[in-house]
Tab-separated table of C-alpha atoms and ligand atoms in Angstrom:
chain	number	residue	atom	x	y	z
A	1	UNK	CA	40.502	11.667	-9.451
A	2	UNK	CA	39.921	14.451	-6.913
A	3	UNK	CA	42.274	15.330	-4.065
A	4	UNK	CA	42.201	13.082	-1.027
A	5	UNK	CA	40.903	14.793	2.131
A	6	UNK	CA	41.030	12.755	5.363
A	7	UNK	CA	39.072	15.486	7.229
A	8	UNK	CA	36.067	14.781	5.045
A	9	UNK	CA	34.957	11.880	7.271
A	10	UNK	CA	34.430	14.271	10.199
A	11	UNK	CA	32.528	16.671	7.967
A	12	UNK	CA	30.188	13.983	6.642
A	13	UNK	CA	29.271	12.823	10.154
A	14	UNK	CA	27.697	16.251	10.680
A	15	UNK	CA	25.235	15.295	7.946
A	16	UNK	CA	24.115	12.188	9.851
A	17	UNK	CA	26.637	9.458	8.942
A	18	UNK	CA	27.550	6.989	11.700
A	19	UNK	CA	30.941	5.451	12.291
A	20	UNK	CA	31.438	4.548	8.645
A	21	UNK	CA	35.229	4.547	8.982
A	22	UNK	CA	34.796	1.255	10.892
A	23	UNK	CA	33.998	-0.362	7.524
A	24	UNK	CA	36.452	-3.164	6.654
A	25	UNK	CA	35.241	-3.458	3.093
A	26	UNK	CA	33.604	-6.891	3.374
A	27	UNK	CA	30.969	-6.094	0.751
A	28	UNK	CA	27.937	-7.476	2.650
A	29	UNK	CA	26.084	-4.204	2.218
A	30	UNK	CA	26.497	-4.217	-1.543
A	31	UNK	CA	25.564	-7.883	-1.746
A	32	UNK	CA	22.339	-7.355	0.205
A	33	UNK	CA	21.214	-4.201	-1.618
A	34	UNK	CA	18.603	-5.029	-4.240
A	35	UNK	CA	19.291	-1.844	-6.173
A	36	UNK	CA	22.957	-2.284	-6.948
A	37	UNK	CA	24.001	-3.799	-10.217
A	38	UNK	CA	27.200	-4.241	-12.197
A	39	UNK	CA	27.227	-0.510	-12.986
A	40	UNK	CA	26.528	0.687	-9.451
A	41	UNK	CA	28.627	-0.825	-6.721
A	42	UNK	CA	27.122	0.901	-3.687
A	43	UNK	CA	27.118	1.548	-0.779
A	44	UNK	CA	30.618	0.057	-0.349
A	45	UNK	CA	32.146	2.179	-3.120
A	46	UNK	CA	30.840	5.408	-1.570
A	47	UNK	CA	32.133	4.457	1.853
A	48	UNK	CA	35.552	3.990	0.355
A	49	UNK	CA	35.354	7.348	-1.425
A	50	UNK	CA	34.085	9.068	1.743
A	51	UNK	CA	36.893	7.609	3.837
A	52	UNK	CA	39.444	8.919	1.332
A	53	UNK	CA	37.610	12.245	1.052
A	54	UNK	CA	36.970	12.004	-2.698
A	55	UNK	CA	34.230	14.635	-2.656
A	56	UNK	CA	34.091	15.304	-6.384
A	57	UNK	CA	33.567	11.627	-7.232
A	58	UNK	CA	30.632	11.610	-4.855
A	59	UNK	CA	29.105	14.820	-6.196
A	60	UNK	CA	29.467	13.523	-9.757
A	61	UNK	CA	27.725	10.280	-8.969
A	62	UNK	CA	24.318	9.338	-10.305
A	63	UNK	CA	24.342	6.100	-8.305
A	64	UNK	CA	24.098	7.988	-5.005
A	65	UNK	CA	20.479	8.715	-5.912
A	66	UNK	CA	19.561	5.121	-6.743
A	67	UNK	CA	19.373	4.294	-3.021
A	68	UNK	CA	15.974	4.630	-1.328
A	69	UNK	CA	17.273	4.480	2.260
A	70	UNK	CA	15.574	1.167	3.090
A	71	UNK	CA	18.303	0.387	5.657
A	72	UNK	CA	18.712	-3.328	4.710
A	73	UNK	CA	22.449	-2.815	4.276
A	74	UNK	CA	22.796	-1.339	7.783
A	75	UNK	CA	21.042	-4.417	9.230
A	76	UNK	CA	23.670	-6.719	7.778
A	77	UNK	CA	26.821	-4.698	8.400
A	78	UNK	CA	29.098	-6.677	10.758
A	79	UNK	CA	30.864	-3.456	11.838
A	80	UNK	CA	27.769	-1.313	12.539
A	81	UNK	CA	29.155	1.202	10.084
A	82	UNK	CA	25.623	2.281	9.115
A	83	UNK	CA	25.987	2.199	5.307
A	84	UNK	CA	22.299	3.158	4.854
A	85	UNK	CA	22.643	6.242	7.068
A	86	UNK	CA	25.873	7.013	5.285
A	87	UNK	CA	24.130	7.057	1.887
A	88	UNK	CA	21.428	9.389	3.265
A	89	UNK	CA	24.116	11.659	4.760
A	90	UNK	CA	25.896	11.775	1.403
A	91	UNK	CA	22.726	12.859	-0.351
A	92	UNK	CA	22.293	15.644	2.238
A	93	UNK	CA	25.892	16.635	1.584
A	94	UNK	CA	25.272	16.650	-2.182
A	95	UNK	CA	22.089	18.756	-1.841
A	96	UNK	CA	23.979	21.238	0.360
A	97	UNK	CA	26.888	21.371	-2.086
A	98	UNK	CA	24.759	21.982	-5.196
A	99	UNK	CA	22.789	24.792	-3.520
A	100	UNK	CA	24.615	28.176	-3.708
A	101	UNK	CA	23.452	30.217	-0.671
A	102	UNK	CA	24.871	28.023	2.116
A	103	UNK	CA	21.447	27.917	3.837
A	104	UNK	CA	21.093	24.183	3.246
A	105	UNK	CA	24.505	23.521	4.804
A	106	UNK	CA	23.515	25.531	7.862
A	107	UNK	CA	20.153	23.757	8.191
A	108	UNK	CA	21.543	20.235	7.762
A	109	UNK	CA	24.516	20.659	10.053
A	110	UNK	CA	23.023	22.621	12.926
A	111	UNK	CA	19.668	22.176	14.668
A	112	UNK	CA	19.664	25.743	16.065
A	113	UNK	CA	20.472	26.969	12.529
A	114	UNK	CA	17.559	24.954	11.184
A	115	UNK	CA	15.163	26.377	13.795
A	116	UNK	CA	16.269	29.982	13.193
A	117	UNK	CA	15.895	29.739	9.401
A	118	UNK	CA	12.512	27.982	9.623
A	119	UNK	CA	11.143	30.496	12.137
A	120	UNK	CA	12.483	33.401	10.118
A	121	UNK	CA	10.713	32.103	7.001
A	122	UNK	CA	7.471	31.561	8.964
A	123	UNK	CA	7.502	35.083	10.400
A	124	UNK	CA	8.355	36.668	7.098
A	125	UNK	CA	5.687	34.680	5.258
A	126	UNK	CA	3.114	35.554	7.919
A	127	UNK	CA	3.916	39.259	7.500
A	128	UNK	CA	4.070	38.906	3.721
A	129	UNK	CA	0.543	37.478	3.639
A	130	UNK	CA	-0.773	40.613	5.313
A	131	UNK	CA	0.692	42.718	2.507
A	132	UNK	CA	-1.713	40.891	0.187
A	133	UNK	CA	-4.599	42.285	2.264
A	134	UNK	CA	-3.403	45.786	3.174
A	135	UNK	CA	-6.868	46.921	4.294
A	136	UNK	CA	-7.103	44.258	7.016
A	137	UNK	CA	-7.178	45.527	10.610
A	138	UNK	CA	-4.096	43.447	11.572
A	139	UNK	CA	-2.262	44.639	8.440
A	140	UNK	CA	-2.834	48.304	9.322
A	141	UNK	CA	-1.521	47.648	12.844
A	142	UNK	CA	1.489	45.742	11.481
A	143	UNK	CA	2.354	48.394	8.903
A	144	UNK	CA	2.517	51.036	11.613
A	145	UNK	CA	5.674	49.202	12.847
A	146	UNK	CA	7.079	47.810	9.625
A	147	UNK	CA	6.544	49.583	6.317
A	148	UNK	CA	4.401	47.687	3.814
A	149	UNK	CA	7.018	47.952	1.037
A	150	UNK	CA	9.791	46.467	3.188
A	151	UNK	CA	7.762	43.381	4.089
A	152	UNK	CA	6.316	42.905	0.624
A	153	UNK	CA	9.660	43.304	-1.140
A	154	UNK	CA	11.453	41.027	1.324
A	155	UNK	CA	8.863	38.311	0.621
A	156	UNK	CA	9.396	38.714	-3.123
A	157	UNK	CA	13.192	38.635	-2.707
A	158	UNK	CA	13.040	35.403	-0.661
A	159	UNK	CA	10.815	33.717	-3.242
A	160	UNK	CA	13.164	34.841	-6.038
A	161	UNK	CA	16.222	33.529	-4.156
A	162	UNK	CA	14.440	30.198	-3.720
A	163	UNK	CA	13.628	29.948	-7.427
A	164	UNK	CA	17.167	30.924	-8.444
A	165	UNK	CA	18.683	28.466	-5.935
A	166	UNK	CA	16.639	25.617	-7.407
A	167	UNK	CA	17.727	26.567	-10.936
A	168	UNK	CA	21.376	26.961	-9.862
A	169	UNK	CA	21.367	23.618	-8.028
A	170	UNK	CA	19.970	21.834	-11.071
A	171	UNK	CA	22.557	23.378	-13.403
A	172	UNK	CA	25.439	22.499	-11.030
A	173	UNK	CA	24.182	18.949	-10.689
A	174	UNK	CA	23.831	18.492	-14.451
A	175	UNK	CA	27.369	19.809	-15.008
A	176	UNK	CA	28.732	17.390	-12.411
A	177	UNK	CA	26.719	14.383	-13.571
A	178	UNK	CA	27.703	14.867	-17.179
A	179	UNK	CA	31.451	15.147	-16.525
A	180	UNK	CA	32.973	12.416	-18.609
A	181	UNK	CA	36.045	10.694	-17.233
A	182	UNK	CA	36.136	7.851	-19.635
A	183	UNK	CA	34.970	7.610	-23.259
A	184	UNK	CA	33.042	4.444	-22.378
A	185	UNK	CA	30.885	6.532	-20.060
A	186	UNK	CA	29.481	8.527	-22.965
A	187	UNK	CA	25.699	8.618	-23.140
A	188	UNK	CA	24.564	5.429	-24.861
A	189	UNK	CA	20.831	5.737	-24.694
A	190	UNK	CA	18.068	7.655	-26.178
A	191	UNK	CA	16.754	10.581	-24.201
A	192	UNK	CA	13.103	9.787	-24.771
A	193	UNK	CA	13.461	6.237	-23.539
A	194	UNK	CA	15.377	7.450	-20.445
A	195	UNK	CA	12.681	10.033	-19.764
A	196	UNK	CA	9.992	7.357	-20.011
A	197	UNK	CA	11.911	5.181	-17.561
A	198	UNK	CA	12.102	8.064	-15.080
A	199	UNK	CA	8.383	8.763	-15.524
A	200	UNK	CA	7.656	5.086	-14.952
A	201	UNK	CA	9.712	5.084	-11.745
A	202	UNK	CA	7.967	8.204	-10.456
A	203	UNK	CA	4.572	6.711	-11.259
A	204	UNK	CA	5.170	3.214	-9.882
A	205	UNK	CA	8.176	3.337	-7.502
A	206	UNK	CA	9.136	-0.069	-8.906
A	207	UNK	CA	12.738	0.248	-7.771
A	208	UNK	CA	11.670	1.163	-4.251
A	209	UNK	CA	9.305	-1.854	-4.239
A	210	UNK	CA	12.330	-4.063	-4.932
A	211	UNK	CA	13.754	-3.065	-1.506
A	212	UNK	CA	10.533	-3.924	0.334
A	213	UNK	CA	10.120	-7.243	-1.453
A	214	UNK	CA	13.602	-8.579	-0.713
A	215	UNK	CA	13.537	-12.029	0.932
A	216	UNK	CA	15.007	-10.764	4.214
A	217	UNK	CA	13.124	-7.478	4.326
A	218	UNK	CA	10.999	-6.688	7.404
A	219	UNK	CA	8.275	-5.532	4.976
A	220	UNK	CA	8.182	-8.642	2.814
A	221	UNK	CA	4.985	-10.056	4.362
A	222	UNK	CA	3.316	-6.756	5.183
A	223	UNK	CA	0.426	-5.549	3.011
A	224	UNK	CA	1.490	-3.230	0.169
A	225	UNK	CA	-0.412	-0.250	1.600
A	226	UNK	CA	1.804	-0.343	4.705
A	227	UNK	CA	5.106	-0.759	2.898
A	228	UNK	CA	7.573	2.148	2.782
A	229	UNK	CA	7.422	2.440	-1.014
A	230	UNK	CA	3.665	3.123	-0.794
A	231	UNK	CA	4.125	5.562	2.101
A	232	UNK	CA	6.652	7.455	-0.027
A	233	UNK	CA	4.373	7.230	-3.089
A	234	UNK	CA	1.395	8.596	-1.118
A	235	UNK	CA	3.333	11.555	0.258
A	236	UNK	CA	4.838	12.391	-3.126
A	237	UNK	CA	1.600	12.153	-5.130
A	238	UNK	CA	-0.405	13.774	-2.333
A	239	UNK	CA	1.888	16.786	-2.412
A	240	UNK	CA	1.957	16.993	-6.220
A	241	UNK	CA	-1.851	16.661	-6.363
A	242	UNK	CA	-2.323	19.458	-3.826
A	243	UNK	CA	0.092	21.695	-5.692
A	244	UNK	CA	-1.790	21.120	-8.973
A	245	UNK	CA	-5.189	21.671	-7.278
A	246	UNK	CA	-3.954	24.957	-5.759
A	247	UNK	CA	-2.606	26.189	-9.094
A	248	UNK	CA	-5.875	25.223	-10.840
A	249	UNK	CA	-7.896	27.023	-8.152
A	250	UNK	CA	-5.786	30.095	-8.692
A	251	UNK	CA	-5.828	29.995	-12.505
A	252	UNK	CA	-9.489	29.150	-12.911
A	253	UNK	CA	-10.508	31.603	-10.187
A	254	UNK	CA	-12.406	28.758	-8.615
A	255	UNK	CA	-14.879	30.041	-6.033
A	256	UNK	CA	-14.056	26.817	-4.110
A	257	UNK	CA	-17.446	26.734	-2.461
A	258	UNK	CA	-18.408	23.283	-3.743
A	259	UNK	CA	-16.575	20.126	-2.806
A	260	UNK	CA	-17.643	18.695	-6.197
A	261	UNK	CA	-15.687	21.253	-8.205
A	262	UNK	CA	-13.011	19.276	-10.197
A	263	UNK	CA	-10.011	20.955	-8.592
A	264	UNK	CA	-11.626	20.423	-5.149
A	265	UNK	CA	-12.068	16.707	-5.855
A	266	UNK	CA	-8.415	16.509	-6.871
A	267	UNK	CA	-7.451	18.444	-3.726
A	268	UNK	CA	-9.498	16.124	-1.498
A	269	UNK	CA	-8.008	12.939	-2.958
A	270	UNK	CA	-4.479	14.355	-2.842
A	271	UNK	CA	-5.026	15.550	0.747
A	272	UNK	CA	-6.165	12.061	1.778
A	273	UNK	CA	-3.031	10.535	0.260
A	274	UNK	CA	-0.788	13.106	1.924
A	275	UNK	CA	-2.337	12.674	5.387
A	276	UNK	CA	-2.280	8.866	5.038
A	277	UNK	CA	1.388	8.761	3.974
A	278	UNK	CA	2.654	11.282	6.529
A	279	UNK	CA	0.657	9.666	9.381
A	280	UNK	CA	2.231	6.281	8.631
A	281	UNK	CA	5.721	7.756	8.255
A	282	UNK	CA	5.386	9.600	11.597
A	283	UNK	CA	4.064	6.446	13.276
A	284	UNK	CA	6.942	4.303	11.915
A	285	UNK	CA	9.476	6.856	13.128
A	286	UNK	CA	7.889	7.145	16.573
A	287	UNK	CA	7.886	3.359	16.922
A	288	UNK	CA	11.297	2.966	15.202
A	289	UNK	CA	9.938	-0.061	13.369
A	290	UNK	CA	13.158	-0.694	11.459
A	291	UNK	CA	16.689	0.699	11.497
A	292	UNK	CA	15.806	2.961	8.598
A	293	UNK	CA	13.172	4.634	10.793
A	294	UNK	CA	15.133	4.646	14.033
A	295	UNK	CA	17.210	7.775	13.423
A	296	UNK	CA	15.125	10.832	12.692
A	297	UNK	CA	16.780	14.213	12.470
A	298	UNK	CA	15.023	17.424	13.452
A	299	UNK	CA	14.789	18.425	9.782
A	300	UNK	CA	13.000	15.137	8.956
A	301	UNK	CA	10.496	15.567	11.809
A	302	UNK	CA	9.789	19.152	10.804
A	303	UNK	CA	9.356	18.253	7.170
A	304	UNK	CA	6.912	15.428	7.953
A	305	UNK	CA	4.978	17.520	10.487
A	306	UNK	CA	4.679	20.435	8.068
A	307	UNK	CA	3.260	18.116	5.410
A	308	UNK	CA	0.863	16.536	7.910
A	309	UNK	CA	-0.323	19.918	9.248
A	310	UNK	CA	-0.759	21.232	5.686
A	311	UNK	CA	-3.009	18.227	4.915
A	312	UNK	CA	-5.077	18.398	8.127
A	313	UNK	CA	-5.588	22.182	8.014
A	314	UNK	CA	-6.528	21.836	4.316
A	315	UNK	CA	-9.388	19.487	5.281
A	316	UNK	CA	-10.438	21.798	8.113
A	317	UNK	CA	-10.715	24.671	5.629
A	318	UNK	CA	-12.543	22.592	3.058
A	319	UNK	CA	-15.173	21.632	5.623
A	320	UNK	CA	-15.539	25.183	6.950
A	321	UNK	CA	-15.965	26.573	3.421
A	322	UNK	CA	-18.566	23.911	2.605
A	323	UNK	CA	-20.451	24.792	5.818
A	324	UNK	CA	-20.032	28.560	5.240
A	325	UNK	CA	-18.602	28.726	8.771
A	326	UNK	CA	-17.104	32.203	9.038
A	327	UNK	CA	-15.494	31.974	12.495
A	328	UNK	CA	-12.247	33.551	13.723
A	329	UNK	CA	-10.711	30.127	14.336
A	330	UNK	CA	-11.078	29.295	10.636
A	331	UNK	CA	-9.157	32.444	9.698
A	332	UNK	CA	-6.366	31.406	12.065
A	333	UNK	CA	-6.318	27.918	10.526
A	334	UNK	CA	-6.183	29.534	7.077
A	335	UNK	CA	-3.184	31.599	8.142
A	336	UNK	CA	-1.379	28.513	9.536
A	337	UNK	CA	-2.230	26.485	6.419
A	338	UNK	CA	-0.989	29.183	4.067
A	339	UNK	CA	2.237	29.852	6.000
A	340	UNK	CA	3.098	26.143	6.235
A	341	UNK	CA	2.302	25.531	2.578
A	342	UNK	CA	4.410	28.517	1.509
A	343	UNK	CA	7.170	27.426	3.869
A	344	UNK	CA	7.169	24.001	2.223
A	345	UNK	CA	7.564	25.655	-1.155
A	346	UNK	CA	10.471	27.757	0.182
A	347	UNK	CA	12.141	24.784	1.855
A	348	UNK	CA	11.953	22.984	-1.472
A	349	UNK	CA	15.342	24.439	-2.373
A	350	UNK	CA	16.992	24.205	1.047
A	351	UNK	CA	16.025	20.862	2.542
A	352	UNK	CA	15.726	17.139	1.974
A	353	UNK	CA	12.728	18.093	-0.164
A	354	UNK	CA	15.196	18.996	-2.925
A	355	UNK	CA	15.628	15.279	-3.642
A	356	UNK	CA	12.299	15.627	-5.498
A	357	UNK	CA	14.162	17.158	-8.423
A	358	UNK	CA	17.701	15.807	-7.903
A	359	UNK	CA	16.690	12.137	-7.835
A	360	UNK	CA	14.748	12.135	-11.144
A	361	UNK	CA	17.596	14.058	-12.767
A	362	UNK	CA	20.198	11.540	-11.568
A	363	UNK	CA	17.960	8.634	-12.600
A	364	UNK	CA	17.623	10.135	-16.059
A	365	UNK	CA	21.397	10.277	-16.573
A	366	UNK	CA	21.857	6.859	-15.000
A	367	UNK	CA	19.311	5.248	-17.355
A	368	UNK	CA	20.777	7.138	-20.276
A	369	UNK	CA	24.269	5.824	-19.596
A	370	UNK	CA	23.212	2.281	-18.863
A	371	UNK	CA	20.918	1.181	-21.660
B	401	SF4	S1	28.799	-4.340	5.267
B	401	SF4	FE1	29.690	-2.801	6.645
B	401	SF4	S2	31.830	-3.430	6.858
B	401	SF4	FE2	31.033	-4.532	5.081
B	401	SF4	S3	31.544	-3.181	3.308
B	401	SF4	FE3	29.486	-2.627	3.981
B	401	SF4	S4	29.792	-0.960	5.436
B	401	SF4	FE4	31.766	-1.964	5.187
B	402	SF4	S1	19.709	1.729	2.193
B	402	SF4	FE1	18.724	0.122	0.970
B	402	SF4	S2	18.777	0.930	-1.127
B	402	SF4	FE2	20.229	2.133	0.068
B	402	SF4	S3	22.191	1.134	-0.230
B	402	SF4	FE3	21.306	0.273	1.632
B	402	SF4	S4	20.210	-1.576	0.946
B	402	SF4	FE4	20.624	-0.316	-0.868
């Protein structure tokens, strides 16, 4: 067991937790959560560990990542301790702790810090893009103030730090998740079967659906295409589809002048999914339709808006290419689209986005230990 740290409660509130120390351990939250089982007593267990400051237990937990932030537990808490927000805050804390540079900590805990880092990345990426076209009029003007090599190399360094941070975070998480405290905890399953279960969850979001289909869920009677699991599914697959389409374009040297080119079709479908999912998520947060959507941090707004802008500007460019419309405005849209897309890739390591690789990893070890 790790050392007890009473100051931890104050620290975790900076990551978005509410007054979780008001919890009197009644267990309602655990009873109402459709994703807990005999092996995963959350969120109550985590609240207890957070109150005592047992950080290592939390960072070594696979169960933390089983929660999909539906907020049902917060609705039923008699003490307004916000167990759902608490779980989300703990995941932010875990992401920040696995990542080595400290940037994630800064961005999660301080809004000004978040704005400075995001703007710095945008500026640098904007400049970096001009180093890819050194003959451009704007590039020549820019390089008269800032040497080409400095900008180009800084861009490469930032991308390398991002890649290394992702790799480091994954290694740290694996080390923590595989710490064995008890012989009974030893891996029982077969790796292939656990991998297939993770793939199935990514493809279908079946566990997330469980939250939306609970008897007392606000979403129970809503059509599936409006339910949070589908919103999440659309954003995730939209983003993955666009990433694959971009890589294919690049590898196949696709002239991208026809909307019927296979990678263009993939890009169009993925873009539709992304814009659909992000539009619904933004709408739900603006209207605060449920408790889970009523607290949106600056980082969440920025993340959603970046995804939405990347999707909309992508369609703008697709239409202008199809119409051979070579106007200045289209070049500006291209610049915005490229900067935002690259920024999303950079933020992959330093934001909530990182759950895209931490959650599947935790699910894999969870399935492997509980077969
Ligand atoms: S429902 Fe609220 S008071 Fe009861 S255990 Fe959960 S967080 Fe604590
Ligand atoms: S937010 Fe939803 S999934 Fe997460 S612990 Fe609460 S009820 Fe369970």
